[in-house]
Every structure is written in structure tokens, then in C-alpha cells.
């Protein structure tokens, strides 16, 4: 099979020379009906707390505090606005379970061991979101095993930090430029390759799938991508992308 576009939730078809799948923890759901497009990403829930320190001058200007309390990692981030962020749990459970009381207790217990003054601050927000994790906790960035599909997901706790690097890699791929050897470990094809005893080498996408125009359409070698109309039944088409994960999720 080969990915030559996608179909949105209204049934409209959007042909494309290349499709980039970057749906975070929902990436596997996008292609759940296409066995040839399996994406090994699972949701790992994380909870963060937000406290209000605007009336406590002592918290302003404090650096980020990271520590380990009885083998549990915890961080406290005082922000210039007076907000204090405490995080974060990491749980292998269903996103529908939501926030548990024990998660809030554990975060406050460990954070106050680092900064006892947190006891006096109002708790203003509790957020639980899903992080996209892979079996080896290394992101999936690069061409998928199926031609026409590129993955940019599986960043787990480091999505925001790794965004510039991911964007640079995708830009190189779309421009047909060789990928740096440093990102070879992120090759999405590594799981199938390891089973076969071979790790695919880093490199550019074939000439036929280079995409640079603003509409995301490109001609493949030997044939043109159709401008409209349904895709052939034999071609995998990703399902609608789930609602995006909140940008206020765990760091």
C-alpha cells in the first residue's frame, strides 16, 4: 500500500504527495483501521498542578526546582506571573480515567518536601493529559514503513523541547535533503527493522515524494497525484485526527 492523501471527517478527500502524521497520543488512533500503518504510540497520562503565588513575594524570581523524593521525581516551576507549576505524574492507564485524588496528593506531598511554603498557596488548577510514548521511549520522526507517510510523534515528556529539532528534520525530509546521523535512532521503521536484524540508514526521501508547494501536493515519479476525487480502495487513508491534546498538558 501507499498513502497518497487523507480523508477528513466530512468525507472530503485531500490528495497529497506526502502526509505528515503528528497527532500526539492520538497518532495510533488515526490509522487504527489500517493494519499496514500501525504506529507504536500509546498514551501515558501525566498530571500537573497550578498554584497561585501572586500574593507571596518570596516565590517570585525563584529558579526551577527539580528533585527526587523517595525515588520519585518532582519539579516546581515558579513563573514570573505568580503561577507555580508542580509536576508531573506518569501513569500507564486509560485517558478516560481522568485525574485521581492520589495523583494530586502525591504531587503536593513530594513538592512540599522541596518547598514547604507551597502549603500556603491556593490550588487553582489540576490538569491531566496524555503523552505519546513509544516502546523504547524514543520519538518517531521520519519516513514510515508505508511510502507517502512521515511520522512526527512519540515525544513522551519532551514534545515542547524537541519541537525545533523535529521541525528541522521534517523540513529536511520535505526538501529531499539527507538526514543527520544523530536522528537515526528516531527512524519510525526501526521496530520492524530490528525484528529483521537490520536498522534502516538515515537519508532523504525518494525524489518522487519531495513536497515543497504550499498546498502539500506533489507529483510522484511516473504519475500525477489526482487533484480531486476518491482515493482507490486499496490505498490506506488515515481516519479523522482526534481532538488535539491541550498545550497546557504536562511538561
mmCIF file of C-alpha atoms in Angstrom:
data_model
loop_
_atom_site.group_PDB
_atom_site.id
_atom_site.type_symbol
_atom_site.label_atom_id
_atom_site.label_comp_id
_atom_site.label_asym_id
_atom_site.label_seq_id
_atom_site.Cartn_x
_atom_site.Cartn_y
_atom_site.Cartn_z
ATOM 1 C CA UNK A 1 0.000 0.000 0.000
ATOM 2 C CA UNK A 2 0.864 3.648 -0.299
ATOM 3 C CA UNK A 3 -0.505 6.792 1.300
ATOM 4 C CA UNK A 4 -1.483 9.354 -1.351
ATOM 5 C CA UNK A 5 -3.716 11.628 0.721
ATOM 6 C CA UNK A 6 -6.243 11.656 3.516
ATOM 7 C CA UNK A 7 -9.984 11.819 4.069
ATOM 8 C CA UNK A 8 -11.390 14.210 6.670
ATOM 9 C CA UNK A 9 -14.362 13.644 8.975
ATOM 10 C CA UNK A 10 -16.725 15.071 6.350
ATOM 11 C CA UNK A 11 -15.576 12.518 3.818
ATOM 12 C CA UNK A 12 -13.687 15.037 1.688
ATOM 13 C CA UNK A 13 -10.522 13.672 0.090
ATOM 14 C CA UNK A 14 -7.299 15.683 0.144
ATOM 15 C CA UNK A 15 -4.657 14.239 -2.216
ATOM 16 C CA UNK A 16 -1.073 14.835 -1.128
ATOM 17 C CA UNK A 17 2.382 13.839 -2.197
ATOM 18 C CA UNK A 18 3.272 13.326 1.440
ATOM 19 C CA UNK A 19 1.237 13.081 4.645
ATOM 20 C CA UNK A 20 2.785 14.033 7.993
ATOM 21 C CA UNK A 21 1.138 12.345 10.966
ATOM 22 C CA UNK A 22 1.733 14.404 14.110
ATOM 23 C CA UNK A 23 -1.306 13.720 16.279
ATOM 24 C CA UNK A 24 0.495 13.147 19.574
ATOM 25 C CA UNK A 25 -1.008 10.489 21.799
ATOM 26 C CA UNK A 26 -3.811 10.041 19.268
ATOM 27 C CA UNK A 27 -1.489 9.117 16.402
ATOM 28 C CA UNK A 28 -2.229 5.397 16.630
ATOM 29 C CA UNK A 29 -5.970 6.108 16.575
ATOM 30 C CA UNK A 30 -5.695 7.989 13.295
ATOM 31 C CA UNK A 31 -4.593 4.829 11.483
ATOM 32 C CA UNK A 32 -6.302 2.248 13.684
ATOM 33 C CA UNK A 33 -8.293 0.855 10.747
ATOM 34 C CA UNK A 34 -5.222 0.383 8.552
ATOM 35 C CA UNK A 35 -3.111 -2.616 9.651
ATOM 36 C CA UNK A 36 -0.276 -1.645 7.302
ATOM 37 C CA UNK A 37 0.004 1.742 9.024
ATOM 38 C CA UNK A 38 0.468 0.660 12.634
ATOM 39 C CA UNK A 39 2.016 3.446 14.727
ATOM 40 C CA UNK A 40 3.519 2.143 18.012
ATOM 41 C CA UNK A 41 2.407 5.043 20.194
ATOM 42 C CA UNK A 42 0.457 4.703 23.421
ATOM 43 C CA UNK A 43 -0.902 7.356 25.815
ATOM 44 C CA UNK A 44 0.886 7.828 29.145
ATOM 45 C CA UNK A 45 -1.068 10.074 31.484
ATOM 46 C CA UNK A 46 0.564 12.887 33.407
ATOM 47 C CA UNK A 47 -0.934 15.261 35.973
ATOM 48 C CA UNK A 48 0.284 18.777 36.765
ATOM 49 C CA UNK A 49 -0.885 21.246 39.395
ATOM 50 C CA UNK A 50 -1.036 25.020 39.249
ATOM 51 C CA UNK A 51 -0.830 27.102 42.400
ATOM 52 C CA UNK A 52 -1.298 30.840 42.891
ATOM 53 C CA UNK A 53 1.696 32.602 44.465
ATOM 54 C CA UNK A 54 0.843 36.141 43.363
ATOM 55 C CA UNK A 55 0.400 37.238 46.959
ATOM 56 C CA UNK A 56 3.635 35.619 48.134
ATOM 57 C CA UNK A 57 6.642 37.718 47.008
ATOM 58 C CA UNK A 58 9.118 35.078 48.134
ATOM 59 C CA UNK A 59 8.212 32.863 45.190
ATOM 60 C CA UNK A 60 8.905 35.454 42.529
ATOM 61 C CA UNK A 61 12.282 35.043 40.919
ATOM 62 C CA UNK A 62 12.865 31.549 42.253
ATOM 63 C CA UNK A 63 14.574 29.161 39.808
ATOM 64 C CA UNK A 64 13.035 25.908 38.656
ATOM 65 C CA UNK A 65 13.390 23.326 41.406
ATOM 66 C CA UNK A 66 13.846 19.685 40.444
ATOM 67 C CA UNK A 67 14.343 16.906 42.925
ATOM 68 C CA UNK A 68 13.768 13.293 43.860
ATOM 69 C CA UNK A 69 11.688 12.379 46.884
ATOM 70 C CA UNK A 70 11.914 8.713 47.862
ATOM 71 C CA UNK A 71 12.824 7.764 44.287
ATOM 72 C CA UNK A 72 10.001 9.882 42.815
ATOM 73 C CA UNK A 73 10.922 12.762 40.508
ATOM 74 C CA UNK A 74 9.145 16.081 41.028
ATOM 75 C CA UNK A 75 9.610 19.624 39.753
ATOM 76 C CA UNK A 76 8.354 23.048 40.837
ATOM 77 C CA UNK A 77 8.314 25.894 38.296
ATOM 78 C CA UNK A 78 7.703 29.409 39.715
ATOM 79 C CA UNK A 79 6.656 31.687 36.853
ATOM 80 C CA UNK A 80 7.003 35.477 36.638
ATOM 81 C CA UNK A 81 3.204 35.798 36.592
ATOM 82 C CA UNK A 82 2.998 34.370 40.110
ATOM 83 C CA UNK A 83 1.802 30.969 38.947
ATOM 84 C CA UNK A 84 3.623 27.922 40.317
ATOM 85 C CA UNK A 85 3.504 24.675 38.324
ATOM 86 C CA UNK A 86 4.075 21.341 40.051
ATOM 87 C CA UNK A 87 4.559 18.152 38.067
ATOM 88 C CA UNK A 88 4.307 15.573 36.986
ATOM 89 C CA UNK A 89 2.965 12.082 37.414
ATOM 90 C CA UNK A 90 3.387 9.347 34.813
ATOM 91 C CA UNK A 91 0.784 6.601 34.638
ATOM 92 C CA UNK A 92 0.173 3.761 32.194
ATOM 93 C CA UNK A 93 -3.624 3.848 32.250
ATOM 94 C CA UNK A 94 -6.571 4.821 30.109
ATOM 95 C CA UNK A 95 -7.020 8.562 29.418
ATOM 96 C CA UNK A 96 -10.719 8.244 30.227
ATOM 97 C CA UNK A 97 -9.796 7.580 33.866
ATOM 98 C CA UNK A 98 -9.040 11.273 34.342
ATOM 99 C CA UNK A 99 -7.363 12.745 37.415
ATOM 100 C CA UNK A 100 -7.099 10.644 40.544
ATOM 101 C CA UNK A 101 -7.078 12.081 44.065
ATOM 102 C CA UNK A 102 -3.922 10.109 44.796
ATOM 103 C CA UNK A 103 -2.076 11.872 41.976
ATOM 104 C CA UNK A 104 -2.827 15.287 43.465
ATOM 105 C CA UNK A 105 -1.827 14.119 46.940
ATOM 106 C CA UNK A 106 1.440 12.581 45.720
ATOM 107 C CA UNK A 107 2.488 15.702 43.829
ATOM 108 C CA UNK A 108 1.752 18.033 46.739
ATOM 109 C CA UNK A 109 3.439 15.698 49.223
ATOM 110 C CA UNK A 110 6.646 15.496 47.204
ATOM 111 C CA UNK A 111 6.691 19.156 46.149
ATOM 112 C CA UNK A 112 6.312 20.439 49.711
ATOM 113 C CA UNK A 113 9.310 18.325 50.686
ATOM 114 C CA UNK A 114 11.310 20.587 48.363
ATOM 115 C CA UNK A 115 9.476 23.848 49.098
ATOM 116 C CA UNK A 116 7.442 23.675 52.335
ATOM 117 C CA UNK A 117 5.974 27.113 51.631
ATOM 118 C CA UNK A 118 3.714 25.563 48.988
ATOM 119 C CA UNK A 119 1.310 24.631 51.794
ATOM 120 C CA UNK A 120 0.072 28.221 51.938
ATOM 121 C CA UNK A 121 -0.695 28.613 48.238
ATOM 122 C CA UNK A 122 -4.172 28.216 46.725
ATOM 123 C CA UNK A 123 -4.576 25.284 44.338
ATOM 124 C CA UNK A 124 -6.153 26.776 41.209
ATOM 125 C CA UNK A 125 -5.890 24.080 38.544
ATOM 126 C CA UNK A 126 -5.332 20.358 38.085
ATOM 127 C CA UNK A 127 -4.620 19.100 34.568
ATOM 128 C CA UNK A 128 -4.263 15.519 33.371
ATOM 129 C CA UNK A 129 -3.208 14.921 29.783
ATOM 130 C CA UNK A 130 -1.852 12.068 27.699
ATOM 131 C CA UNK A 131 1.742 11.993 26.491
ATOM 132 C CA UNK A 132 2.629 9.999 23.360
ATOM 133 C CA UNK A 133 5.081 7.239 24.297
ATOM 134 C CA UNK A 134 6.793 4.592 22.161
ATOM 135 C CA UNK A 135 8.001 1.135 23.265
ATOM 136 C CA UNK A 136 11.599 2.383 23.604
ATOM 137 C CA UNK A 137 10.656 5.958 24.661
ATOM 138 C CA UNK A 138 12.405 7.403 21.600
ATOM 139 C CA UNK A 139 10.349 9.618 19.236
ATOM 140 C CA UNK A 140 9.134 8.539 15.815
ATOM 141 C CA UNK A 141 10.449 11.156 13.392
ATOM 142 C CA UNK A 142 10.927 10.338 9.726
ATOM 143 C CA UNK A 143 9.511 8.170 6.926
ATOM 144 C CA UNK A 144 7.127 5.399 7.938
ATOM 145 C CA UNK A 145 7.326 1.883 6.525
ATOM 146 C CA UNK A 146 4.497 2.747 4.113
ATOM 147 C CA UNK A 147 5.509 5.134 1.295
ATOM 148 C CA UNK A 148 3.942 8.568 1.410
ATOM 149 C CA UNK A 149 3.697 8.792 5.203
ATOM 150 C CA UNK A 150 6.034 10.624 7.581
ATOM 151 C CA UNK A 151 5.690 10.415 11.363
ATOM 152 C CA UNK A 152 6.413 13.114 13.935
ATOM 153 C CA UNK A 153 5.138 11.774 17.228
ATOM 154 C CA UNK A 154 6.086 9.733 20.290
ATOM 155 C CA UNK A 155 7.987 12.518 22.082
ATOM 156 C CA UNK A 156 6.636 11.493 25.501
ATOM 157 C CA UNK A 157 7.519 14.189 28.078
ATOM 158 C CA UNK A 158 9.724 16.225 25.751
ATOM 159 C CA UNK A 159 7.419 17.322 22.956
ATOM 160 C CA UNK A 160 7.817 21.059 23.530
ATOM 161 C CA UNK A 161 11.582 20.808 23.990
ATOM 162 C CA UNK A 162 12.077 18.697 20.868
ATOM 163 C CA UNK A 163 9.759 20.682 18.599
ATOM 164 C CA UNK A 164 12.535 22.757 16.929
ATOM 165 C CA UNK A 165 14.586 19.643 16.144
ATOM 166 C CA UNK A 166 11.533 17.779 14.855
ATOM 167 C CA UNK A 167 10.602 20.701 12.613
ATOM 168 C CA UNK A 168 14.148 20.859 11.235
ATOM 169 C CA UNK A 169 14.107 17.134 10.452
ATOM 170 C CA UNK A 170 10.738 17.369 8.702
ATOM 171 C CA UNK A 171 11.907 20.366 6.707
ATOM 172 C CA UNK A 172 14.951 18.403 5.543
ATOM 173 C CA UNK A 173 12.758 15.450 4.585
ATOM 174 C CA UNK A 174 10.343 17.569 2.603
ATOM 175 C CA UNK A 175 13.244 19.281 0.855
ATOM 176 C CA UNK A 176 14.770 15.928 -0.073
ATOM 177 C CA UNK A 177 17.902 16.601 1.958
ATOM 178 C CA UNK A 178 19.867 13.896 3.817
ATOM 179 C CA UNK A 179 19.009 13.494 7.477
ATOM 180 C CA UNK A 180 21.729 13.877 10.106
ATOM 181 C CA UNK A 181 23.025 10.641 11.559
ATOM 182 C CA UNK A 182 22.011 11.893 15.013
ATOM 183 C CA UNK A 183 18.319 11.300 14.270
ATOM 184 C CA UNK A 184 18.801 7.765 13.017
ATOM 185 C CA UNK A 185 17.578 6.412 16.360
ATOM 186 C CA UNK A 186 14.225 8.143 15.743
ATOM 187 C CA UNK A 187 13.557 6.276 12.486
ATOM 188 C CA UNK A 188 9.926 5.040 12.693
ATOM 189 C CA UNK A 189 10.892 1.896 10.764
ATOM 190 C CA UNK A 190 13.257 0.728 13.486
ATOM 191 C CA UNK A 191 10.860 -1.701 15.166
ATOM 192 C CA UNK A 192 10.230 -3.724 12.025
ATOM 193 C CA UNK A 193 13.899 -3.427 11.082
ATOM 194 C CA UNK A 194 15.078 -4.703 14.455
ATOM 195 C CA UNK A 195 12.878 -7.753 14.069
ATOM 196 C CA UNK A 196 14.661 -8.407 10.781
ATOM 197 C CA UNK A 197 18.066 -7.660 12.295
ATOM 198 C CA UNK A 198 18.643 -4.532 10.199
ATOM 199 C CA UNK A 199 18.314 -0.855 11.115
ATOM 200 C CA UNK A 200 17.438 1.404 8.165
ATOM 201 C CA UNK A 201 20.010 4.056 7.453
ATOM 202 C CA UNK A 202 19.229 7.734 7.706
ATOM 203 C CA UNK A 203 18.691 9.517 4.433
ATOM 204 C CA UNK A 204 16.436 11.606 2.277
ATOM 205 C CA UNK A 205 13.072 10.559 0.947
ATOM 206 C CA UNK A 206 12.986 9.402 -2.658
ATOM 207 C CA UNK A 207 12.807 12.137 -5.280
ATOM 208 C CA UNK A 208 9.211 11.165 -6.074
ATOM 209 C CA UNK A 209 7.863 12.250 -2.699
ATOM 210 C CA UNK A 210 9.561 15.599 -2.224
ATOM 211 C CA UNK A 211 6.966 18.210 -1.354
ATOM 212 C CA UNK A 212 7.520 21.947 -1.232
ATOM 213 C CA UNK A 213 4.410 23.719 -2.541
ATOM 214 C CA UNK A 214 2.052 25.413 -0.109
ATOM 215 C CA UNK A 215 -0.879 23.103 -0.820
ATOM 216 C CA UNK A 216 1.061 19.986 0.162
ATOM 217 C CA UNK A 217 0.548 18.405 -3.278
ATOM 218 C CA UNK A 218 3.300 16.895 -5.374
ATOM 219 C CA UNK A 219 3.744 14.698 -8.407
ATOM 220 C CA UNK A 220 5.136 11.219 -7.867
ATOM 221 C CA UNK A 221 7.557 9.699 -10.322
ATOM 222 C CA UNK A 222 5.686 8.321 -13.305
ATOM 223 C CA UNK A 223 2.230 9.546 -12.278
ATOM 224 C CA UNK A 224 0.463 12.696 -11.151
ATOM 225 C CA UNK A 225 -1.444 12.953 -7.901
ATOM 226 C CA UNK A 226 -5.117 13.494 -8.794
ATOM 227 C CA UNK A 227 -6.446 16.935 -7.971
ATOM 228 C CA UNK A 228 -9.784 15.610 -6.704
ATOM 229 C CA UNK A 229 -11.953 12.543 -6.493
ATOM 230 C CA UNK A 230 -11.979 9.483 -4.241
ATOM 231 C CA UNK A 231 -8.837 7.557 -3.488
ATOM 232 C CA UNK A 232 -8.567 3.947 -4.651
ATOM 233 C CA UNK A 233 -9.950 1.454 -2.151
ATOM 234 C CA UNK A 234 -6.580 -0.298 -1.910
ATOM 235 C CA UNK A 235 -4.797 2.835 -0.714
ATOM 236 C CA UNK A 236 -4.721 3.314 3.084
ATOM 237 C CA UNK A 237 -6.395 6.547 4.120
ATOM 238 C CA UNK A 238 -5.925 7.819 7.698
ATOM 239 C CA UNK A 239 -9.071 8.309 9.756
ATOM 240 C CA UNK A 240 -10.002 11.740 11.186
ATOM 241 C CA UNK A 241 -7.452 13.154 13.596
ATOM 242 C CA UNK A 242 -8.706 13.155 17.212
ATOM 243 C CA UNK A 243 -9.111 16.412 19.110
ATOM 244 C CA UNK A 244 -5.679 17.915 19.838
ATOM 245 C CA UNK A 245 -4.112 17.499 23.271
ATOM 246 C CA UNK A 246 -4.156 20.713 25.292
ATOM 247 C CA UNK A 247 -0.984 22.767 25.172
ATOM 248 C CA UNK A 248 -1.287 23.020 28.919
ATOM 249 C CA UNK A 249 -0.521 19.347 29.394
ATOM 250 C CA UNK A 250 2.403 18.011 31.460
ATOM 251 C CA UNK A 251 5.862 19.219 30.549
#
